[in-house]
Amino acid sequence: MNTITLADLHLLNIQTIRDLEANTINEIPHANLIKKAGKATANLAKQLIKKKALPALILAGPGNNGGDACATAAELAKDGYSVIVILCADPEKYSADGKKAFDKALSRKVIFKNSDALDDLLKLDFSIIIDGLFGIGLKRTISGSYEKVINGVNQLAHKKQIFILSIDVPSGLNADTGTLVTDDADKNVAVKADATITFIANKPGLHTADGKDYAGEVIVNDLGIQSPVTEESKLLLNHASRFNFQLPERKQNSHKGSYGEVIVIGGDKGMLGASVLAARTALYSGAGKVNVSLLHPAIDYDTLHPEIMYKDAQHLQMKEEIVVIGPGMGHSDIAKTILSKALSSEISLVIDADALNLIAANKELNDLLMGRTASSILTPHPLEAARLLHISAKEVQQDRCKAALLLADKFKCVVVLKGSGTIITDPEGRLRINTTGNPGLATGGSGDVLAGLCGALLAQGLNSFETAQLAVWLHGAAADTLVEAGVGPIGMIASELPEAIRHCLNAFVDNQRLAN
Ligand SMILES: NC(=O)C1=CN([C@@H]2O[C@H](COP(=O)(O)OP(=O)(O)OC[C@H]3O[C@@H](n4cnc5c(N)ncnc54)[C@H](O)[C@@H]3O)[C@@H](O)[C@H]2O)[C@H](O)CC1
Ligand SMILES: [K+]
C-alpha cells in the first residue's frame, strides 16, 4: 500500500488531457506520442501474452487511438509476434504520426484485414485482443461495422478466455463520466476490457459508473508528459496510502469519553435494523459510546451488542454527540420534527437515507440544511441524490462527478455519492473517486453501515472530508477482504461488514504508524 504515488491517483478530464497534448506537440514538434503509446502498449502486452505462438488480434479505429493500435502492432511485429489487425479506418486519413505507424506495421508484415473478415477471424484463437478502436475522441453511438466488431470480440474473448487490453479507454466508454457513449439506452456497445493502459494521466470515467466494469485494471503511462499534481489537486482517486491525516493516538491513559459519542436516530416501524446496523458499526469502528434512538421504540436492548444504549428520540439533547440521522427513519411527522431539531443544532451530523428524502421533499428542512453552520456529511445513493437535486437518477448517473459537486455546492456539505466508484466531494470542489469495494456491497444495510462508520470517525476527531474519505475507503476495503475470504460477493450481508471494518481500520492505523 506504500508504493502508490500521488501521480498514480491524479485524475484529469478529457479537456485537460487535450490541452496537455496540444502544449506538448507545440513545444516538441516531433514528440510522436503515437509511437510512445504503441511502445508502452506493446511492452505491457508482451507481459500479458502467455501463448506467443498464437497471433495477437488488434482493432484499429479511425482516429489517433487507431494510430496507437498500428504503432502497437508494429512494435509487437518487430519482436517476432504475429499480429492481425482489423482495420476499421482509411489509413490515408490518419494523422501524420498515425500514418507513419500504419506504414511501419505494414512493412513489418502485420496482416491487415477489414471488418468483412470478422466472421472468419472470430473462428480463430488469439494470444490477446488489443482494442484501439476509439479513445477520448468518441462522439456518437457506436453502430454498423464498429458495433459488430466490438460485440464479436467481446463474445470471442468471453468464450475463449482471451485477455482484452484497451488502449487509453475501452472503446465505447466516456472517459469523463464512466457512462457508455450512446443515445439509445438499450444499446450497450463497448469493449469489455480486462485491463486498460491509459495515457498522460488517469481518467475519472475509468473508475466510476460503468467504468470499473469496462476498463478492468487501469495502468497509467504518462508518455513523458508531466501533469503537475500536489496534495491540493482537486481530482484524485481515494486511496488510504495517501491520507495525510490520522486518528488520535489511543493512549494508555484514556477512557471511553476520549473517543466520542455517537447517537443513531432512525428506525421507524419495520425498519429498526437499519439504525441498529449503523450503531453496531459505530461501536466496531471505535466510537467511545454509542446510542440508538428509535422512532418506533419496540426494542430498548440489543442482545447481541448490549454495549449499545437506547435513548428516547423525542428527548435528545443533541449538544455534544455526533448524530447519524436517517437510517430507517420513515416519513412521519415525528421524523420531521426530530430532523428539524438535528438540523438546527450545532453538532456534526451524518445525514443518510430517509433524512435525505425528507429534506428533498420539505422546503423548511431543505433551508435548515442550507443554513447550517456546523458540519454535515450527506451520504445519498443516486436516487436520493436525484431527489435532492430535483433531477432524475439517470441524470445523476450520467455524470456522477458533476452531481456530487452540485450537491456539495448546493448544501455546502461534504457529499458521499454512493455506487460503483463512490464519489466524495466538498464545497471547495475537491473530489475523490474511491478505489475499494465490490458488488458484494450491493445489499440492503450496507449504506447504514457506512453511515455508522462515518459517525464513529467524526466522534474520534476527524473532520468531515477526512471522515468521508477514510470511511468510504474502509467500507470498500472491508468488503474486499470478505470477498478474498470467500464471503461474497454473492450473499455477503451488511452484518458481516462491521468486524471486517474493525480489522481494516486497525491495519490502516498500524500501516500509518509503520510508514511514519
Ligand atoms: N491526447 C493524448 O493523450 C494522446 C492521444 N493519443 C490517442 O489518441 C486518442 C484520441 O484520438 P482522436 O483522434 O482524437 O480520437 P479517437 O481515436 O478516439 O477517435 C476519433 C475518431 O473517431 C470518429 N468517431 C467518433 N465517434 C464515432 C462513432 N460513434 N462512430 C464512428 N466514428 C466515430 C471521429 O470522427 C474521429 O475520426 C486517445 O484516446 C489516445 O488513444 C495519442 O496517441 C497519445 C496521446
Ligand atoms: K480504445
Coordinates of N, CA, C and O in Angstrom, one line a residue, residues 1-84:
M1 N 0.8 -1.2 0.0 CA 0.0 0.0 0.0 C 0.8 1.3 0.0 O 0.4 2.3 -0.3
N2 N 2.2 1.1 0.2 CA 3.0 2.3 0.3 C 3.6 2.7 -1.1 O 4.3 3.7 -1.2
T3 N 3.4 1.9 -2.1 CA 4.0 2.2 -3.3 C 3.2 3.1 -4.2 O 3.7 3.5 -5.3
I4 N 2.0 3.5 -3.8 CA 1.2 4.3 -4.6 C 1.7 5.8 -4.5 O 1.8 6.3 -3.4
T5 N 1.9 6.4 -5.6 CA 2.3 7.8 -5.6 C 1.1 8.7 -5.8 O 0.1 8.2 -6.3
L6 N 1.3 10.0 -5.5 CA 0.2 10.9 -5.7 C -0.1 11.0 -7.2 O -1.3 11.1 -7.6
A7 N 0.9 10.9 -8.1 CA 0.7 10.9 -9.5 C -0.2 9.8 -10.0 O -1.0 9.9 -10.9
D8 N -0.1 8.6 -9.3 CA -0.9 7.5 -9.7 C -2.4 7.8 -9.4 O -3.3 7.2 -10.0
L9 N -2.6 8.7 -8.5 CA -4.0 8.9 -8.1 C -4.6 10.1 -8.8 O -5.8 10.4 -8.7
H10 N -3.8 10.8 -9.5 CA -4.2 12.1 -10.2 C -5.2 11.8 -11.3 O -4.9 11.0 -12.2
L11 N -6.3 12.4 -11.4 CA -7.3 12.2 -12.4 C -7.4 13.5 -13.3 O -7.4 14.6 -12.7
L12 N -7.4 13.3 -14.6 CA -7.6 14.5 -15.4 C -8.8 14.3 -16.4 O -9.0 13.1 -16.8
N13 N -9.6 15.3 -16.6 CA -10.7 15.1 -17.6 C -10.1 15.3 -19.0 O -9.0 15.7 -19.2
I14 N -11.0 14.9 -19.9 CA -10.6 14.9 -21.4 C -10.0 16.2 -21.8 O -9.0 16.3 -22.5
Q15 N -10.7 17.3 -21.5 CA -10.2 18.6 -22.0 C -8.8 18.9 -21.5 O -8.0 19.4 -22.3
T16 N -8.5 18.6 -20.2 CA -7.2 18.9 -19.7 C -6.2 18.0 -20.4 O -5.1 18.5 -20.7
I17 N -6.5 16.8 -20.7 CA -5.6 15.9 -21.4 C -5.3 16.5 -22.8 O -4.2 16.5 -23.3
R18 N -6.4 16.9 -23.5 CA -6.2 17.5 -24.8 C -5.3 18.7 -24.7 O -4.5 18.9 -25.6
D19 N -5.5 19.6 -23.7 CA -4.7 20.8 -23.6 C -3.2 20.4 -23.4 O -2.3 21.0 -24.0
L20 N -3.0 19.4 -22.5 CA -1.6 19.0 -22.3 C -1.0 18.4 -23.6 O 0.2 18.7 -23.9
E21 N -1.8 17.6 -24.3 CA -1.3 17.0 -25.5 C -0.9 18.2 -26.5 O 0.2 18.1 -27.1
A22 N -1.8 19.2 -26.6 CA -1.5 20.2 -27.6 C -0.3 21.0 -27.2 O 0.6 21.3 -28.0
N23 N -0.1 21.3 -25.9 CA 1.1 22.0 -25.4 C 2.3 21.2 -25.8 O 3.3 21.8 -26.3
T24 N 2.3 19.9 -25.6 CA 3.5 19.1 -25.8 C 3.8 19.1 -27.3 O 5.0 19.3 -27.7
I25 N 2.8 19.0 -28.1 CA 3.0 19.0 -29.6 C 3.6 20.4 -30.1 O 4.5 20.4 -30.9
N26 N 3.1 21.4 -29.4 CA 3.6 22.8 -29.8 C 5.1 22.9 -29.4 O 5.9 23.5 -30.1
E27 N 5.4 22.4 -28.2 CA 6.7 22.6 -27.7 C 7.7 21.6 -28.3 O 8.9 21.9 -28.5
I28 N 7.3 20.4 -28.5 CA 8.2 19.4 -29.1 C 7.6 18.9 -30.4 O 6.8 17.9 -30.4
P29 N 7.9 19.5 -31.5 CA 7.2 19.2 -32.8 C 7.3 17.7 -33.2 O 6.3 17.2 -33.8
H30 N 8.3 17.0 -32.8 CA 8.4 15.6 -33.2 C 8.2 14.7 -32.0 O 8.8 13.6 -31.9
A31 N 7.3 15.1 -31.1 CA 7.0 14.3 -29.9 C 6.6 12.9 -30.2 O 6.9 11.9 -29.5
N32 N 5.9 12.7 -31.3 CA 5.4 11.4 -31.8 C 4.8 10.6 -30.6 O 5.3 9.5 -30.2
L33 N 3.7 11.1 -30.1 CA 3.1 10.4 -28.9 C 2.5 9.1 -29.3 O 2.4 8.2 -28.5
I34 N 2.1 9.0 -30.6 CA 1.5 7.7 -31.0 C 2.6 6.6 -30.9 O 2.3 5.5 -30.4
K35 N 3.8 6.9 -31.3 CA 4.9 5.9 -31.2 C 5.1 5.5 -29.8 O 5.3 4.3 -29.5
K36 N 5.2 6.5 -28.9 CA 5.4 6.2 -27.5 C 4.2 5.4 -26.9 O 4.4 4.4 -26.2
A37 N 3.0 5.7 -27.3 CA 1.8 5.0 -26.9 C 1.9 3.5 -27.3 O 1.6 2.6 -26.6
G38 N 2.3 3.3 -28.6 CA 2.4 2.0 -29.1 C 3.5 1.2 -28.4 O 3.3 0.0 -28.1
K39 N 4.6 1.8 -28.1 CA 5.7 1.1 -27.4 C 5.2 0.7 -26.0 O 5.4 -0.5 -25.6
A40 N 4.5 1.6 -25.3 CA 4.1 1.3 -24.0 C 3.0 0.2 -24.0 O 3.1 -0.8 -23.2
T41 N 2.1 0.2 -25.0 CA 1.1 -0.8 -25.1 C 1.7 -2.2 -25.4 O 1.3 -3.2 -24.8
A42 N 2.7 -2.2 -26.3 CA 3.3 -3.4 -26.7 C 4.1 -4.0 -25.6 O 4.0 -5.2 -25.3
N43 N 4.8 -3.2 -24.8 CA 5.5 -3.7 -23.7 C 4.6 -4.4 -22.7 O 4.9 -5.4 -22.1
L44 N 3.5 -3.8 -22.4 CA 2.5 -4.3 -21.5 C 1.9 -5.6 -22.1 O 1.8 -6.7 -21.4
A45 N 1.6 -5.6 -23.4 CA 1.0 -6.8 -24.0 C 2.0 -8.0 -23.9 O 1.5 -9.1 -23.6
K46 N 3.3 -7.7 -24.1 CA 4.2 -8.8 -24.0 C 4.2 -9.5 -22.7 O 4.4 -10.7 -22.5
Q47 N 4.0 -8.7 -21.6 CA 3.9 -9.3 -20.3 C 2.7 -10.1 -20.1 O 2.6 -11.0 -19.3
L48 N 1.6 -9.7 -20.8 CA 0.3 -10.4 -20.6 C 0.2 -11.6 -21.5 O -0.6 -12.5 -21.1
I49 N 0.9 -11.6 -22.6 CA 0.7 -12.8 -23.5 C 1.4 -14.1 -22.9 O 2.5 -14.1 -22.6
K50 N 0.5 -15.1 -22.9 CA 1.0 -16.4 -22.3 C 1.4 -17.3 -23.5 O 2.4 -18.1 -23.3
K51 N 0.6 -17.3 -24.5 CA 0.9 -18.2 -25.6 C 1.4 -17.4 -26.9 O 0.6 -17.0 -27.7
K52 N 2.7 -17.3 -27.0 CA 3.2 -16.4 -28.0 C 3.0 -17.0 -29.4 O 3.0 -16.3 -30.4
A53 N 2.7 -18.3 -29.5 CA 2.5 -19.0 -30.8 C 1.2 -18.5 -31.4 O 1.1 -18.5 -32.7
L54 N 0.3 -18.1 -30.6 CA -1.0 -17.6 -31.2 C -0.8 -16.1 -31.7 O -0.1 -15.4 -31.1
P55 N -1.5 -15.7 -32.7 CA -1.4 -14.3 -33.1 C -2.2 -13.4 -32.2 O -3.1 -13.8 -31.5
A56 N -1.7 -12.2 -32.1 CA -2.4 -11.1 -31.4 C -3.4 -10.5 -32.3 O -3.1 -10.3 -33.5
L57 N -4.6 -10.2 -31.8 CA -5.6 -9.5 -32.6 C -5.7 -8.1 -32.2 O -6.0 -7.8 -31.0
I58 N -5.5 -7.1 -33.1 CA -5.6 -5.7 -32.7 C -6.7 -5.0 -33.5 O -6.8 -5.2 -34.8
L59 N -7.5 -4.2 -32.8 CA -8.6 -3.4 -33.5 C -8.1 -2.0 -33.7 O -7.6 -1.4 -32.7
A60 N -8.1 -1.5 -34.9 CA -7.7 -0.1 -35.1 C -8.8 0.7 -35.7 O -9.3 0.4 -36.8
G61 N -9.1 1.8 -35.0 CA -10.2 2.7 -35.4 C -9.7 3.9 -36.2 O -8.5 4.0 -36.6
P62 N -10.6 4.8 -36.5 CA -10.3 5.9 -37.5 C -9.5 7.1 -36.9 O -9.1 7.9 -37.7
G63 N -9.3 7.2 -35.6 CA -8.6 8.4 -35.1 C -7.2 8.0 -34.6 O -6.7 7.0 -35.0
N64 N -6.7 8.8 -33.7 CA -5.4 8.5 -33.1 C -5.3 7.3 -32.3 O -4.3 6.7 -32.1
N65 N -6.5 6.9 -31.7 CA -6.5 5.6 -31.0 C -6.1 4.5 -31.9 O -5.4 3.6 -31.6
G66 N -6.6 4.6 -33.2 CA -6.3 3.6 -34.2 C -4.8 3.7 -34.5 O -4.2 2.7 -34.8
G67 N -4.3 5.0 -34.5 CA -2.8 5.2 -34.7 C -2.0 4.4 -33.7 O -1.1 3.7 -34.0
D68 N -2.5 4.6 -32.4 CA -1.8 3.9 -31.3 C -1.8 2.4 -31.6 O -0.9 1.6 -31.3
A69 N -3.0 1.9 -32.1 CA -3.1 0.4 -32.3 C -2.1 0.0 -33.4 O -1.5 -1.1 -33.3
C70 N -2.0 0.8 -34.5 CA -1.0 0.4 -35.5 C 0.4 0.4 -35.0 O 1.2 -0.4 -35.3
A71 N 0.7 1.5 -34.1 CA 2.1 1.5 -33.5 C 2.3 0.3 -32.7 O 3.4 -0.2 -32.6
T72 N 1.3 -0.1 -31.9 CA 1.4 -1.3 -31.1 C 1.7 -2.5 -32.0 O 2.6 -3.4 -31.7
A73 N 1.0 -2.6 -33.1 CA 1.2 -3.8 -34.0 C 2.6 -3.8 -34.5 O 3.2 -4.8 -34.6
A74 N 3.1 -2.6 -34.9 CA 4.5 -2.5 -35.4 C 5.5 -3.0 -34.4 O 6.4 -3.7 -34.7
E75 N 5.3 -2.5 -33.1 CA 6.2 -2.9 -32.1 C 6.2 -4.4 -31.8 O 7.3 -5.0 -31.6
L76 N 5.0 -5.0 -31.8 CA 4.9 -6.4 -31.5 C 5.6 -7.2 -32.6 O 6.3 -8.2 -32.4
A77 N 5.3 -6.8 -33.9 CA 5.8 -7.5 -35.0 C 7.4 -7.4 -35.0 O 8.0 -8.4 -35.4
K78 N 7.9 -6.3 -34.6 CA 9.4 -6.1 -34.5 C 10.0 -7.2 -33.6 O 11.1 -7.7 -33.9
D79 N 9.2 -7.5 -32.6 CA 9.7 -8.5 -31.6 C 9.3 -10.0 -31.9 O 9.3 -10.8 -31.1
G80 N 8.8 -10.2 -33.1 CA 8.6 -11.5 -33.6 C 7.2 -12.1 -33.3 O 6.9 -13.2 -33.5
Y81 N 6.3 -11.2 -32.8 CA 4.9 -11.7 -32.6 C 4.2 -11.6 -33.9 O 4.3 -10.7 -34.7
S82 N 3.3 -12.6 -34.1 CA 2.4 -12.5 -35.3 C 1.2 -11.7 -34.9 O 0.6 -11.8 -33.8
V83 N 0.8 -10.8 -35.8 CA -0.2 -9.8 -35.5 C -1.2 -9.7 -36.6 O -0.8 -9.5 -37.8
I84 N -2.5 -9.7 -36.3 CA -3.6 -9.4 -37.2 C -4.3 -8.2 -36.8 O -4.7 -8.1 -35.6

